[in-house]
């Protein structure tokens, strides 16, 4: 099995993985605002470098957020379009799980049973979810949510959101700048597929209403 994984919930990233979770190739940007411009060329270069064609891809996996509207849409629309063009199934994975997959192992090594993953939601808020580490495997307990950082449970916090608010969240130092990536997202999907666990559809987890509003009717001039 060969999987193309995509995530644009924070940075733009893509990866090619085998059914055993081996990462064949990946790319990730540092910019959180240029997803639409870099994603399609990045995937094309990724596949060319790996010597992979559309016919080799067995599934597309995409992060469904939570994340900002424009960035998240870029990844989901790209995944849906490729799946349609290639006649390939497309699956969704919550983007916070891409951090939780490694955070659970770290928590297990530290003897920590429960933890949170937090990413930047802007507006001085964070996207977050609550997990349990079961033998180094992340089990979602609650979430995702978007709240003020002060409303996050007082647990070890993994992810870039924790790094932004160290005065409020108990950030784990080695993970203070961690963003969701397609490579980690793909590993999460592989584990679930191997275990026969369901994946999500590609409905985006925006968690907020859009800032863009449909204009109301124009007022009549007197």
PDB file of C-alpha atoms in Angstrom:
ATOM      1  CA  UNK A   1       0.000   0.000   0.000  1.00  0.00           C
ATOM      2  CA  UNK A   2       1.178   3.526  -0.808  1.00  0.00           C
ATOM      3  CA  UNK A   3      -0.433   6.546   0.865  1.00  0.00           C
ATOM      4  CA  UNK A   4      -0.266  10.229  -0.002  1.00  0.00           C
ATOM      5  CA  UNK A   5      -0.787  12.252   3.171  1.00  0.00           C
ATOM      6  CA  UNK A   6      -1.601  15.978   3.218  1.00  0.00           C
ATOM      7  CA  UNK A   7      -2.048  18.460   6.056  1.00  0.00           C
ATOM      8  CA  UNK A   8      -2.584  22.225   5.903  1.00  0.00           C
ATOM      9  CA  UNK A   9      -4.123  22.871   9.319  1.00  0.00           C
ATOM     10  CA  UNK A  10      -1.066  24.972  10.282  1.00  0.00           C
ATOM     11  CA  UNK A  11       1.861  24.668   7.872  1.00  0.00           C
ATOM     12  CA  UNK A  12       1.514  23.082   4.420  1.00  0.00           C
ATOM     13  CA  UNK A  13       2.948  19.574   4.224  1.00  0.00           C
ATOM     14  CA  UNK A  14       2.682  16.329   2.279  1.00  0.00           C
ATOM     15  CA  UNK A  15       4.278  12.887   2.556  1.00  0.00           C
ATOM     16  CA  UNK A  16       4.389   9.522   0.816  1.00  0.00           C
ATOM     17  CA  UNK A  17       4.194   6.496   3.124  1.00  0.00           C
ATOM     18  CA  UNK A  18       4.083   2.749   2.749  1.00  0.00           C
ATOM     19  CA  UNK A  19       1.482   0.568   4.422  1.00  0.00           C
ATOM     20  CA  UNK A  20       4.089  -0.186   7.110  1.00  0.00           C
ATOM     21  CA  UNK A  21       4.407   3.500   7.969  1.00  0.00           C
ATOM     22  CA  UNK A  22       7.779   4.022   6.264  1.00  0.00           C
ATOM     23  CA  UNK A  23       8.125   7.592   5.005  1.00  0.00           C
ATOM     24  CA  UNK A  24       9.427   7.553   1.434  1.00  0.00           C
ATOM     25  CA  UNK A  25       9.471  11.307   0.919  1.00  0.00           C
ATOM     26  CA  UNK A  26       8.020  14.423   2.535  1.00  0.00           C
ATOM     27  CA  UNK A  27       8.005  18.191   2.411  1.00  0.00           C
ATOM     28  CA  UNK A  28       6.831  20.843   4.857  1.00  0.00           C
ATOM     29  CA  UNK A  29       6.869  24.628   4.772  1.00  0.00           C
ATOM     30  CA  UNK A  30       7.504  27.007   7.638  1.00  0.00           C
ATOM     31  CA  UNK A  31       4.959  29.528   6.360  1.00  0.00           C
ATOM     32  CA  UNK A  32       1.396  29.267   7.698  1.00  0.00           C
ATOM     33  CA  UNK A  33      -0.175  31.506   5.023  1.00  0.00           C
ATOM     34  CA  UNK A  34       0.873  30.243   1.566  1.00  0.00           C
ATOM     35  CA  UNK A  35      -0.815  26.833   1.404  1.00  0.00           C
ATOM     36  CA  UNK A  36      -2.632  27.271  -1.906  1.00  0.00           C
ATOM     37  CA  UNK A  37       0.506  28.445  -3.690  1.00  0.00           C
ATOM     38  CA  UNK A  38       2.900  25.746  -2.511  1.00  0.00           C
ATOM     39  CA  UNK A  39       0.830  22.598  -2.006  1.00  0.00           C
ATOM     40  CA  UNK A  40       0.140  21.354  -5.551  1.00  0.00           C
ATOM     41  CA  UNK A  41       3.701  22.046  -6.827  1.00  0.00           C
ATOM     42  CA  UNK A  42       5.082  20.484  -3.649  1.00  0.00           C
ATOM     43  CA  UNK A  43       3.088  17.275  -4.149  1.00  0.00           C
ATOM     44  CA  UNK A  44       4.133  17.115  -7.799  1.00  0.00           C
ATOM     45  CA  UNK A  45       7.814  17.479  -6.883  1.00  0.00           C
ATOM     46  CA  UNK A  46       7.415  14.964  -4.063  1.00  0.00           C
ATOM     47  CA  UNK A  47       6.019  12.302  -6.371  1.00  0.00           C
ATOM     48  CA  UNK A  48       8.574  12.986  -9.083  1.00  0.00           C
ATOM     49  CA  UNK A  49      11.443  12.730  -6.595  1.00  0.00           C
ATOM     50  CA  UNK A  50      10.100   9.431  -5.234  1.00  0.00           C
ATOM     51  CA  UNK A  51       9.438   8.048  -8.727  1.00  0.00           C
ATOM     52  CA  UNK A  52       5.751   7.611  -7.932  1.00  0.00           C
ATOM     53  CA  UNK A  53       2.804   8.097 -10.284  1.00  0.00           C
ATOM     54  CA  UNK A  54      -0.900   8.508  -9.596  1.00  0.00           C
ATOM     55  CA  UNK A  55      -1.441   4.841 -10.456  1.00  0.00           C
ATOM     56  CA  UNK A  56       0.794   3.865  -7.521  1.00  0.00           C
ATOM     57  CA  UNK A  57      -1.270   5.711  -4.884  1.00  0.00           C
ATOM     58  CA  UNK A  58      -3.723   3.477  -3.010  1.00  0.00           C
ATOM     59  CA  UNK A  59      -5.208   6.115  -0.700  1.00  0.00           C
ATOM     60  CA  UNK A  60      -5.079   9.819   0.067  1.00  0.00           C
ATOM     61  CA  UNK A  61      -5.196  10.947   3.699  1.00  0.00           C
ATOM     62  CA  UNK A  62      -5.843  14.557   4.673  1.00  0.00           C
ATOM     63  CA  UNK A  63      -5.865  16.483   7.926  1.00  0.00           C
ATOM     64  CA  UNK A  64      -9.360  17.878   8.564  1.00  0.00           C
ATOM     65  CA  UNK A  65      -8.337  20.314  11.263  1.00  0.00           C
ATOM     66  CA  UNK A  66      -9.127  22.069  13.401  1.00  0.00           C
ATOM     67  CA  UNK A  67      -7.468  24.946  11.598  1.00  0.00           C
ATOM     68  CA  UNK A  68      -8.074  28.328   9.947  1.00  0.00           C
ATOM     69  CA  UNK A  69     -10.569  28.383   7.072  1.00  0.00           C
ATOM     70  CA  UNK A  70      -8.341  29.256   4.125  1.00  0.00           C
ATOM     71  CA  UNK A  71      -5.414  26.991   4.956  1.00  0.00           C
ATOM     72  CA  UNK A  72      -7.574  24.012   5.887  1.00  0.00           C
ATOM     73  CA  UNK A  73      -9.667  24.309   2.727  1.00  0.00           C
ATOM     74  CA  UNK A  74      -6.528  24.222   0.566  1.00  0.00           C
ATOM     75  CA  UNK A  75      -5.517  20.794   1.806  1.00  0.00           C
ATOM     76  CA  UNK A  76      -8.980  19.261   1.828  1.00  0.00           C
ATOM     77  CA  UNK A  77      -9.892  20.518  -1.650  1.00  0.00           C
ATOM     78  CA  UNK A  78      -6.555  19.287  -2.993  1.00  0.00           C
ATOM     79  CA  UNK A  79      -7.070  15.846  -1.454  1.00  0.00           C
ATOM     80  CA  UNK A  80     -10.623  15.573  -2.752  1.00  0.00           C
ATOM     81  CA  UNK A  81      -9.568  16.686  -6.235  1.00  0.00           C
ATOM     82  CA  UNK A  82      -6.707  14.190  -6.415  1.00  0.00           C
ATOM     83  CA  UNK A  83      -8.926  11.402  -5.122  1.00  0.00           C
ATOM     84  CA  UNK A  84     -11.531  12.177  -7.787  1.00  0.00           C
ATOM     85  CA  UNK A  85      -8.977  12.496 -10.601  1.00  0.00           C
ATOM     86  CA  UNK A  86      -7.111   9.338  -9.579  1.00  0.00           C
ATOM     87  CA  UNK A  87     -10.228   7.348  -8.592  1.00  0.00           C
ATOM     88  CA  UNK A  88      -8.575   6.810  -5.206  1.00  0.00           C
ATOM     89  CA  UNK A  89     -10.252   6.732  -1.763  1.00  0.00           C
ATOM     90  CA  UNK A  90      -9.760   9.802   0.424  1.00  0.00           C
ATOM     91  CA  UNK A  91      -9.783   9.607   4.239  1.00  0.00           C
ATOM     92  CA  UNK A  92      -9.720  12.277   6.927  1.00  0.00           C
ATOM     93  CA  UNK A  93      -7.735  12.377  10.171  1.00  0.00           C
ATOM     94  CA  UNK A  94      -8.009  15.016  12.879  1.00  0.00           C
ATOM     95  CA  UNK A  95      -4.879  17.129  12.555  1.00  0.00           C
ATOM     96  CA  UNK A  96      -4.178  17.250  16.304  1.00  0.00           C
ATOM     97  CA  UNK A  97      -3.716  13.465  16.139  1.00  0.00           C
ATOM     98  CA  UNK A  98      -0.596  14.121  14.049  1.00  0.00           C
ATOM     99  CA  UNK A  99       1.041  15.588  17.172  1.00  0.00           C
ATOM    100  CA  UNK A 100      -0.580  13.130  19.571  1.00  0.00           C
ATOM    101  CA  UNK A 101       0.990  10.113  17.822  1.00  0.00           C
ATOM    102  CA  UNK A 102       4.474  11.159  19.027  1.00  0.00           C
ATOM    103  CA  UNK A 103       3.278  12.908  22.181  1.00  0.00           C
ATOM    104  CA  UNK A 104       1.726   9.656  23.428  1.00  0.00           C
ATOM    105  CA  UNK A 105       5.074   7.882  23.183  1.00  0.00           C
ATOM    106  CA  UNK A 106       6.816  10.707  25.016  1.00  0.00           C
ATOM    107  CA  UNK A 107       4.127  10.758  27.725  1.00  0.00           C
ATOM    108  CA  UNK A 108       4.414   6.995  28.156  1.00  0.00           C
ATOM    109  CA  UNK A 109       8.200   7.269  28.606  1.00  0.00           C
ATOM    110  CA  UNK A 110       7.646   9.981  31.226  1.00  0.00           C
ATOM    111  CA  UNK A 111       4.985   7.945  33.022  1.00  0.00           C
ATOM    112  CA  UNK A 112       2.251  10.442  32.128  1.00  0.00           C
ATOM    113  CA  UNK A 113      -1.232   8.990  31.640  1.00  0.00           C
ATOM    114  CA  UNK A 114      -3.069  11.996  30.186  1.00  0.00           C
ATOM    115  CA  UNK A 115      -1.996  15.008  28.152  1.00  0.00           C
ATOM    116  CA  UNK A 116      -3.319  17.693  25.823  1.00  0.00           C
ATOM    117  CA  UNK A 117      -2.293  18.760  22.337  1.00  0.00           C
ATOM    118  CA  UNK A 118      -2.642  22.462  21.531  1.00  0.00           C
ATOM    119  CA  UNK A 119      -2.058  24.459  18.349  1.00  0.00           C
ATOM    120  CA  UNK A 120      -2.380  28.140  17.509  1.00  0.00           C
ATOM    121  CA  UNK A 121      -5.940  29.241  16.729  1.00  0.00           C
ATOM    122  CA  UNK A 122      -4.977  32.927  16.538  1.00  0.00           C
ATOM    123  CA  UNK A 123      -7.139  35.567  18.285  1.00  0.00           C
ATOM    124  CA  UNK A 124      -5.288  34.555  21.481  1.00  0.00           C
ATOM    125  CA  UNK A 125      -7.004  31.166  21.445  1.00  0.00           C
ATOM    126  CA  UNK A 126      -5.833  27.588  20.924  1.00  0.00           C
ATOM    127  CA  UNK A 127      -7.211  24.489  19.263  1.00  0.00           C
ATOM    128  CA  UNK A 128      -6.810  21.599  21.671  1.00  0.00           C
ATOM    129  CA  UNK A 129      -7.801  18.031  22.479  1.00  0.00           C
ATOM    130  CA  UNK A 130      -7.419  15.794  25.538  1.00  0.00           C
ATOM    131  CA  UNK A 131      -5.736  12.389  25.179  1.00  0.00           C
ATOM    132  CA  UNK A 132      -4.724   9.354  27.210  1.00  0.00           C
ATOM    133  CA  UNK A 133      -1.462   7.522  26.513  1.00  0.00           C
ATOM    134  CA  UNK A 134      -2.184   3.796  26.512  1.00  0.00           C
ATOM    135  CA  UNK A 135       1.077   1.902  26.126  1.00  0.00           C
ATOM    136  CA  UNK A 136       2.411   4.779  24.028  1.00  0.00           C
ATOM    137  CA  UNK A 137      -0.687   4.963  21.812  1.00  0.00           C
ATOM    138  CA  UNK A 138      -2.865   8.090  21.830  1.00  0.00           C
ATOM    139  CA  UNK A 139      -6.517   7.650  22.776  1.00  0.00           C
ATOM    140  CA  UNK A 140      -8.739  10.692  22.270  1.00  0.00           C
ATOM    141  CA  UNK A 141     -10.744  11.495  25.412  1.00  0.00           C
ATOM    142  CA  UNK A 142     -12.318  14.827  24.470  1.00  0.00           C
ATOM    143  CA  UNK A 143     -12.179  17.461  21.762  1.00  0.00           C
ATOM    144  CA  UNK A 144     -11.308  19.138  19.593  1.00  0.00           C
ATOM    145  CA  UNK A 145     -12.119  22.542  21.066  1.00  0.00           C
ATOM    146  CA  UNK A 146     -11.182  26.168  20.437  1.00  0.00           C
ATOM    147  CA  UNK A 147     -10.892  28.219  23.648  1.00  0.00           C
ATOM    148  CA  UNK A 148      -8.846  30.682  25.610  1.00  0.00           C
ATOM    149  CA  UNK A 149      -5.623  28.934  26.750  1.00  0.00           C
ATOM    150  CA  UNK A 150      -6.733  29.343  30.378  1.00  0.00           C
ATOM    151  CA  UNK A 151      -9.614  26.910  29.728  1.00  0.00           C
ATOM    152  CA  UNK A 152      -7.287  24.042  28.743  1.00  0.00           C
ATOM    153  CA  UNK A 153      -6.919  21.334  31.440  1.00  0.00           C
ATOM    154  CA  UNK A 154      -3.817  21.572  33.626  1.00  0.00           C
ATOM    155  CA  UNK A 155      -1.968  18.669  31.986  1.00  0.00           C
ATOM    156  CA  UNK A 156       1.315  18.312  30.091  1.00  0.00           C
ATOM    157  CA  UNK A 157       0.721  20.193  26.815  1.00  0.00           C
ATOM    158  CA  UNK A 158       2.255  19.283  23.461  1.00  0.00           C
ATOM    159  CA  UNK A 159       2.316  21.431  20.339  1.00  0.00           C
ATOM    160  CA  UNK A 160       3.010  24.967  19.154  1.00  0.00           C
ATOM    161  CA  UNK A 161      -0.029  26.310  21.004  1.00  0.00           C
ATOM    162  CA  UNK A 162       1.598  25.398  24.305  1.00  0.00           C
ATOM    163  CA  UNK A 163       4.776  27.149  23.244  1.00  0.00           C
ATOM    164  CA  UNK A 164       2.852  30.361  22.581  1.00  0.00           C
ATOM    165  CA  UNK A 165       1.339  30.516  26.073  1.00  0.00           C
ATOM    166  CA  UNK A 166       3.960  29.159  28.496  1.00  0.00           C
ATOM    167  CA  UNK A 167       2.543  31.285  31.315  1.00  0.00           C
ATOM    168  CA  UNK A 168      -0.744  29.353  31.103  1.00  0.00           C
ATOM    169  CA  UNK A 169      -0.041  25.925  29.604  1.00  0.00           C
ATOM    170  CA  UNK A 170       2.343  23.274  30.953  1.00  0.00           C
ATOM    171  CA  UNK A 171       4.243  22.934  27.688  1.00  0.00           C
ATOM    172  CA  UNK A 172       6.602  20.007  27.136  1.00  0.00           C
ATOM    173  CA  UNK A 173       9.854  21.655  26.082  1.00  0.00           C
ATOM    174  CA  UNK A 174      10.820  19.381  23.191  1.00  0.00           C
ATOM    175  CA  UNK A 175       7.362  19.825  21.636  1.00  0.00           C
ATOM    176  CA  UNK A 176       6.820  23.544  22.242  1.00  0.00           C
ATOM    177  CA  UNK A 177       7.049  24.404  18.530  1.00  0.00           C
ATOM    178  CA  UNK A 178       5.561  21.241  17.043  1.00  0.00           C
ATOM    179  CA  UNK A 179       3.004  21.648  14.257  1.00  0.00           C
ATOM    180  CA  UNK A 180       0.875  18.913  12.669  1.00  0.00           C
ATOM    181  CA  UNK A 181       2.680  17.414   9.669  1.00  0.00           C
ATOM    182  CA  UNK A 182       1.534  15.138   6.880  1.00  0.00           C
ATOM    183  CA  UNK A 183       4.183  12.552   7.758  1.00  0.00           C
ATOM    184  CA  UNK A 184       2.906  12.143  11.326  1.00  0.00           C
ATOM    185  CA  UNK A 185      -0.686  12.307  10.113  1.00  0.00           C
ATOM    186  CA  UNK A 186       0.037   9.504   7.651  1.00  0.00           C
ATOM    187  CA  UNK A 187       1.574   7.342  10.400  1.00  0.00           C
ATOM    188  CA  UNK A 188      -1.579   7.836  12.448  1.00  0.00           C
ATOM    189  CA  UNK A 189      -3.707   6.731   9.497  1.00  0.00           C
ATOM    190  CA  UNK A 190      -1.547   3.656   8.849  1.00  0.00           C
ATOM    191  CA  UNK A 191      -1.898   2.494  12.469  1.00  0.00           C
ATOM    192  CA  UNK A 192      -5.672   2.799  12.256  1.00  0.00           C
ATOM    193  CA  UNK A 193      -5.915   1.077   8.895  1.00  0.00           C
ATOM    194  CA  UNK A 194      -3.768  -1.824  10.130  1.00  0.00           C
ATOM    195  CA  UNK A 195      -5.963  -2.185  13.238  1.00  0.00           C
ATOM    196  CA  UNK A 196      -9.147  -2.001  11.200  1.00  0.00           C
ATOM    197  CA  UNK A 197     -10.221   1.211  12.933  1.00  0.00           C
ATOM    198  CA  UNK A 198     -12.376   3.729  11.068  1.00  0.00           C
ATOM    199  CA  UNK A 199     -10.993   6.961   9.678  1.00  0.00           C
ATOM    200  CA  UNK A 200     -12.944  10.206   9.284  1.00  0.00           C
ATOM    201  CA  UNK A 201     -14.518  11.613   6.161  1.00  0.00           C
ATOM    202  CA  UNK A 202     -13.149  14.901   4.793  1.00  0.00           C
ATOM    203  CA  UNK A 203     -15.585  17.247   6.540  1.00  0.00           C
ATOM    204  CA  UNK A 204     -13.462  20.131   7.883  1.00  0.00           C
ATOM    205  CA  UNK A 205     -13.333  20.843  11.619  1.00  0.00           C
ATOM    206  CA  UNK A 206     -13.456  24.632  11.552  1.00  0.00           C
ATOM    207  CA  UNK A 207     -14.876  25.034  15.115  1.00  0.00           C
ATOM    208  CA  UNK A 208     -15.650  28.696  14.375  1.00  0.00           C
ATOM    209  CA  UNK A 209     -18.037  30.524  12.121  1.00  0.00           C
ATOM    210  CA  UNK A 210     -16.482  32.153   9.085  1.00  0.00           C
ATOM    211  CA  UNK A 211     -15.497  35.815   9.287  1.00  0.00           C
ATOM    212  CA  UNK A 212     -16.831  36.244   5.764  1.00  0.00           C
ATOM    213  CA  UNK A 213     -20.511  37.176   5.753  1.00  0.00           C
ATOM    214  CA  UNK A 214     -23.013  37.303   2.921  1.00  0.00           C
ATOM    215  CA  UNK A 215     -23.942  40.973   2.419  1.00  0.00           C
ATOM    216  CA  UNK A 216     -27.491  41.896   3.336  1.00  0.00           C
ATOM    217  CA  UNK A 217     -29.894  43.585   0.936  1.00  0.00           C
ATOM    218  CA  UNK A 218     -28.961  47.097  -0.083  1.00  0.00           C
ATOM    219  CA  UNK A 219     -30.936  49.824   1.584  1.00  0.00           C
ATOM    220  CA  UNK A 220     -33.299  51.687  -0.668  1.00  0.00           C
ATOM    221  CA  UNK A 221     -32.334  55.252  -1.373  1.00  0.00           C
ATOM    222  CA  UNK A 222     -34.911  57.810  -0.309  1.00  0.00           C
TER     223      UNK A 222
END
